Short mmCIF file of C-alpha atoms in Angstrom, two decimals:
data_model
loop_
_atom_site.label_atom_id
_atom_site.label_comp_id
_atom_site.label_asym_id
_atom_site.label_seq_id
_atom_site.Cartn_x
_atom_site.Cartn_y
_atom_site.Cartn_z
CA UNK N 1 0.00 0.00 0.00
CA UNK N 2 1.59 3.22 -1.15
CA UNK N 3 -0.62 5.77 0.56
CA UNK N 4 -4.00 7.44 0.55
CA UNK N 5 -5.62 7.21 -2.87
CA UNK N 6 -8.25 9.62 -4.20
CA UNK N 7 -10.33 9.37 -7.33
CA UNK N 8 -10.81 11.22 -9.59
CA UNK N 9 -7.87 13.62 -9.51
CA UNK N 10 -9.79 16.25 -11.42
CA UNK N 11 -13.49 16.84 -11.96
CA UNK N 12 -15.20 19.56 -13.99
CA UNK N 13 -18.95 19.78 -13.59
CA UNK N 14 -21.74 22.14 -14.46
CA UNK N 15 -23.47 24.09 -11.73
CA UNK N 16 -26.39 22.15 -10.33
CA UNK N 17 -24.96 18.70 -11.03
CA UNK N 18 -24.10 16.15 -8.35
CA UNK N 19 -20.55 14.85 -7.93
CA UNK N 20 -19.04 12.04 -5.89
CA UNK N 21 -15.44 11.55 -4.86
CA UNK N 22 -13.80 8.45 -3.50
CA UNK N 23 -11.00 8.03 -0.96
CA UNK N 24 -9.13 4.81 -0.18
CA UNK N 25 -7.14 5.20 3.05
CA UNK N 26 -3.93 3.46 3.96
CA UNK N 27 -4.70 -0.15 4.85
CA UNK N 28 -5.79 -0.70 8.44
CA UNK N 29 -6.06 3.01 9.16
CA UNK N 30 -9.30 3.26 11.05
CA UNK N 31 -9.63 7.05 10.99
CA UNK N 32 -10.43 8.92 7.81
CA UNK N 33 -10.75 12.69 7.35
CA UNK N 34 -12.08 14.98 4.64
CA UNK N 35 -10.77 18.49 4.11
CA UNK N 36 -11.46 21.25 1.61
CA UNK N 37 -8.74 23.58 0.36
CA UNK N 38 -9.39 26.71 -1.67
CA UNK N 39 -6.69 28.51 -3.62
CA UNK N 40 -4.12 30.20 -1.42
CA UNK N 41 -5.56 28.85 1.82
CA UNK N 42 -4.83 26.04 4.21
CA UNK N 43 -7.02 22.93 4.28
CA UNK N 44 -10.26 23.25 6.25
CA UNK N 45 -11.64 20.30 8.19
CA UNK N 46 -14.98 18.95 6.97
CA UNK N 47 -15.63 15.64 8.69
CA UNK N 48 -14.05 12.46 10.00
CA UNK N 49 -14.82 8.79 10.51
CA UNK N 50 -13.64 6.16 12.91
CA UNK N 51 -14.29 2.91 11.11
CA UNK N 52 -17.79 3.34 9.65
CA UNK N 53 -18.97 5.87 12.23
CA UNK N 54 -19.01 9.54 11.30
CA UNK N 55 -17.83 11.16 14.52
CA UNK N 56 -17.77 14.84 13.69
CA UNK N 57 -18.96 17.25 11.02
CA UNK N 58 -17.83 20.83 10.53
CA UNK N 59 -20.29 23.68 10.03
CA UNK N 60 -18.69 23.97 6.60
CA UNK N 61 -20.41 20.73 5.65
CA UNK N 62 -23.74 22.07 4.42
CA UNK N 63 -26.74 19.84 3.82
CA UNK N 64 -25.70 19.51 0.17
CA UNK N 65 -22.65 17.55 1.32
CA UNK N 66 -22.75 13.98 2.52
CA UNK N 67 -19.95 11.61 3.38
CA UNK N 68 -20.10 7.89 3.96
CA UNK N 69 -17.77 5.08 4.91
CA UNK N 70 -20.10 2.09 4.80
CA UNK N 71 -17.66 -0.73 5.49
CA UNK N 72 -15.04 1.17 7.40
CA UNK N 73 -12.62 1.09 4.47
CA UNK N 74 -13.06 3.51 1.55
CA UNK N 75 -15.13 6.66 1.87
CA UNK N 76 -17.19 8.77 -0.53
CA UNK N 77 -17.97 12.46 -0.43
CA UNK N 78 -20.99 13.59 -2.43
CA UNK N 79 -21.91 17.16 -3.26
CA UNK N 80 -25.44 17.71 -4.52
CA UNK N 81 -26.56 20.66 -6.63
CA UNK N 82 -23.03 21.98 -6.98
CA UNK N 83 -22.38 25.71 -6.82
CA UNK N 84 -19.42 27.70 -8.12
CA UNK N 85 -18.33 28.25 -4.53
CA UNK N 86 -17.78 24.51 -4.20
CA UNK N 87 -14.80 24.74 -6.54
CA UNK N 88 -11.83 23.63 -4.46
CA UNK N 89 -9.40 20.82 -3.78
CA UNK N 90 -10.98 18.07 -1.68
CA UNK N 91 -8.41 16.24 0.40
CA UNK N 92 -8.69 12.97 2.22
CA UNK N 93 -6.39 11.85 5.03
CA UNK N 94 -6.12 8.78 7.22
CA UNK N 95 -4.46 7.88 10.48
CA UNK N 96 -3.80 4.61 12.30
CA UNK N 97 -5.64 3.17 15.26
CA UNK N 98 -5.70 5.27 18.40
CA UNK N 99 -5.94 8.69 16.90
CA UNK N 100 -2.86 10.14 18.55
CA UNK N 101 -0.79 9.65 15.47
CA UNK N 102 -0.10 11.73 12.43
CA UNK N 103 -2.45 11.93 9.48
CA UNK N 104 -1.36 11.16 5.94
CA UNK N 105 -2.98 13.01 3.06
CA UNK N 106 -3.90 11.90 -0.41
CA UNK N 107 -3.25 13.88 -3.60
CA UNK N 108 -6.71 15.39 -3.54
CA UNK N 109 -9.54 15.81 -6.04
CA UNK N 110 -9.64 19.17 -7.80
CA UNK N 111 -13.27 20.19 -8.41
CA UNK N 112 -14.15 22.95 -10.84
CA UNK N 113 -17.79 24.02 -11.09
CA UNK N 114 -18.58 25.96 -14.26
CA UNK E 1 -12.52 27.31 18.34
CA UNK E 2 -8.83 27.12 17.58
CA UNK E 3 -7.28 29.78 15.34
CA UNK E 4 -3.83 29.44 13.81
CA UNK E 5 -1.99 32.38 12.30
CA UNK E 6 1.09 31.89 10.12
CA UNK E 7 3.78 34.34 9.01
CA UNK E 8 5.19 35.27 6.61
CA UNK E 9 2.90 34.48 3.70
CA UNK E 10 5.86 34.42 1.30
CA UNK E 11 9.54 33.85 1.95
CA UNK E 12 12.36 34.12 -0.54
CA UNK E 13 15.79 32.82 0.47
CA UNK E 14 19.09 32.17 -1.22
CA UNK E 15 20.18 28.57 -1.49
CA UNK E 16 22.18 27.63 1.58
CA UNK E 17 20.53 30.21 3.84
CA UNK E 18 18.07 29.43 6.62
CA UNK E 19 14.30 29.86 6.51
CA UNK E 20 12.07 30.44 9.52
CA UNK E 21 8.27 30.30 9.56
CA UNK E 22 6.29 31.28 12.65
CA UNK E 23 2.82 30.32 13.82
CA UNK E 24 0.66 31.29 16.76
CA UNK E 25 -2.36 29.46 18.11
CA UNK E 26 -5.21 30.59 20.30
CA UNK E 27 -6.35 27.55 22.28
CA UNK E 28 -4.07 26.56 25.16
CA UNK E 29 -5.59 23.06 25.01
CA UNK E 30 -3.86 22.36 21.68
CA UNK E 31 -1.54 19.43 22.14
CA UNK E 32 -0.14 18.51 18.72
CA UNK E 33 1.56 20.70 16.12
CA UNK E 34 2.49 19.25 12.72
CA UNK E 35 4.09 20.95 9.75
CA UNK E 36 3.15 19.98 6.21
CA UNK E 37 4.85 20.70 2.91
CA UNK E 38 2.66 20.99 -0.19
CA UNK E 39 3.99 21.01 -3.72
CA UNK E 40 1.91 22.24 -6.66
CA UNK E 41 -0.92 19.88 -7.49
CA UNK E 42 -0.16 17.51 -4.62
CA UNK E 43 -1.55 16.81 -1.20
CA UNK E 44 0.16 18.02 1.99
CA UNK E 45 3.07 15.90 3.17
CA UNK E 46 3.99 15.73 6.84
CA UNK E 47 7.60 16.83 7.36
CA UNK E 48 7.86 17.15 11.14
CA UNK E 49 5.60 17.38 14.17
CA UNK E 50 5.88 18.21 17.83
CA UNK E 51 3.78 17.30 20.83
CA UNK E 52 2.91 19.67 23.62
CA UNK E 53 5.22 18.00 26.15
CA UNK E 54 8.31 18.74 24.03
CA UNK E 55 10.01 22.09 23.42
CA UNK E 56 12.11 21.27 20.39
CA UNK E 57 12.54 18.56 17.81
CA UNK E 58 15.04 18.20 15.00
CA UNK E 59 15.24 16.02 11.93
CA UNK E 60 18.30 16.61 9.75
CA UNK E 61 17.91 20.12 8.27
CA UNK E 62 14.48 20.71 9.77
CA UNK E 63 13.68 21.71 13.34
CA UNK E 64 10.55 22.82 15.15
CA UNK E 65 10.33 24.75 18.42
CA UNK E 66 7.30 25.17 20.66
CA UNK E 67 6.65 27.81 23.29
CA UNK E 68 3.47 26.81 25.12
CA UNK E 69 3.48 29.87 27.35
CA UNK E 70 3.49 32.24 24.40
CA UNK E 71 1.41 29.85 22.27
CA UNK E 72 3.67 29.93 19.29
CA UNK E 73 5.74 27.44 17.33
CA UNK E 74 8.24 27.79 14.54
CA UNK E 75 9.76 25.81 11.69
CA UNK E 76 13.43 26.21 10.92
CA UNK E 77 15.00 24.94 7.70
CA UNK E 78 18.78 25.18 7.48
CA UNK E 79 21.00 24.95 4.41
CA UNK E 80 18.03 25.43 2.11
CA UNK E 81 18.01 23.75 -1.28
CA UNK E 82 15.91 24.45 -4.40
CA UNK E 83 13.81 21.35 -3.68
CA UNK E 84 12.70 22.99 -0.44
CA UNK E 85 10.62 25.40 -2.56
CA UNK E 86 6.96 24.71 -1.75
CA UNK E 87 4.08 25.91 0.41
CA UNK E 88 4.47 25.09 4.08
CA UNK E 89 1.54 24.84 6.48
CA UNK E 90 1.54 24.76 10.24
CA UNK E 91 -1.37 23.20 12.07
CA UNK E 92 -2.67 22.54 15.55
CA UNK E 93 -4.95 19.96 17.07
CA UNK E 94 -6.97 20.10 20.27
CA UNK E 95 -8.67 16.86 19.56
CA UNK E 96 -7.77 13.39 20.73
CA UNK E 97 -7.72 12.67 17.02
CA UNK E 98 -4.62 14.27 15.59
CA UNK E 99 -5.98 14.13 12.08
CA UNK E 100 -8.50 16.82 12.95
CA UNK E 101 -6.38 19.89 12.39
CA UNK E 102 -6.70 23.66 12.23
CA UNK E 103 -4.28 24.87 9.55
CA UNK E 104 -2.53 28.16 9.08
CA UNK E 105 -2.85 29.99 5.76
CA UNK E 106 0.50 28.77 4.47
CA UNK E 107 3.91 30.19 3.56
CA UNK E 108 5.18 30.11 -0.02
CA UNK E 109 8.91 29.43 0.22
CA UNK E 110 11.08 30.12 -2.81
CA UNK E 111 14.72 29.05 -2.71
CA UNK E 112 16.79 30.70 -5.40
CA UNK E 113 20.06 29.08 -6.56
#
């Protein structure tokens, strides 16, 4: 396993369409995190999972956003009715059991809403 | 909530010189402070981290210092090389899950040969 994998790397969509991104964490990492990064800014926390349980959601995660991790392995992040303001890099990270260990980030999915 | 401020926003150094990036945090409960390096089109890569019970940590050319009283921490890169050019982010965590981070706004470091 070479690291956190995200798919697709790039996505261009029209405003109003739904999009879904996938994240495969490092094997046996039970914690998985989603972040959003806009141009020139640091990543902003969106949500995280421990196994299949979604433990915390940021206020940034509006009701158009939903994340799942049904089997405690890969995770999906869906954005419904996309808006131009959703254009950003969506980053996924994972960390090993226990939580008090560093998080490793994937390469991200670059979303452009036109 | 936690707020992390990072300075400077851009830093230009000559190859071989040192680079220093400074961050302050607001929540005294923060207990973990990582630094990430991000190259264009890539995700952040952890380069060094420090826990709240340690004042300094060094790894080859990179060192981090933490002053809990003043609530600030710094990244020091010595003998800079062109491949050190990237955006560097500091972050802080007050959670028992150290993947939940509050990031600074980043510092664009440019190392000129």
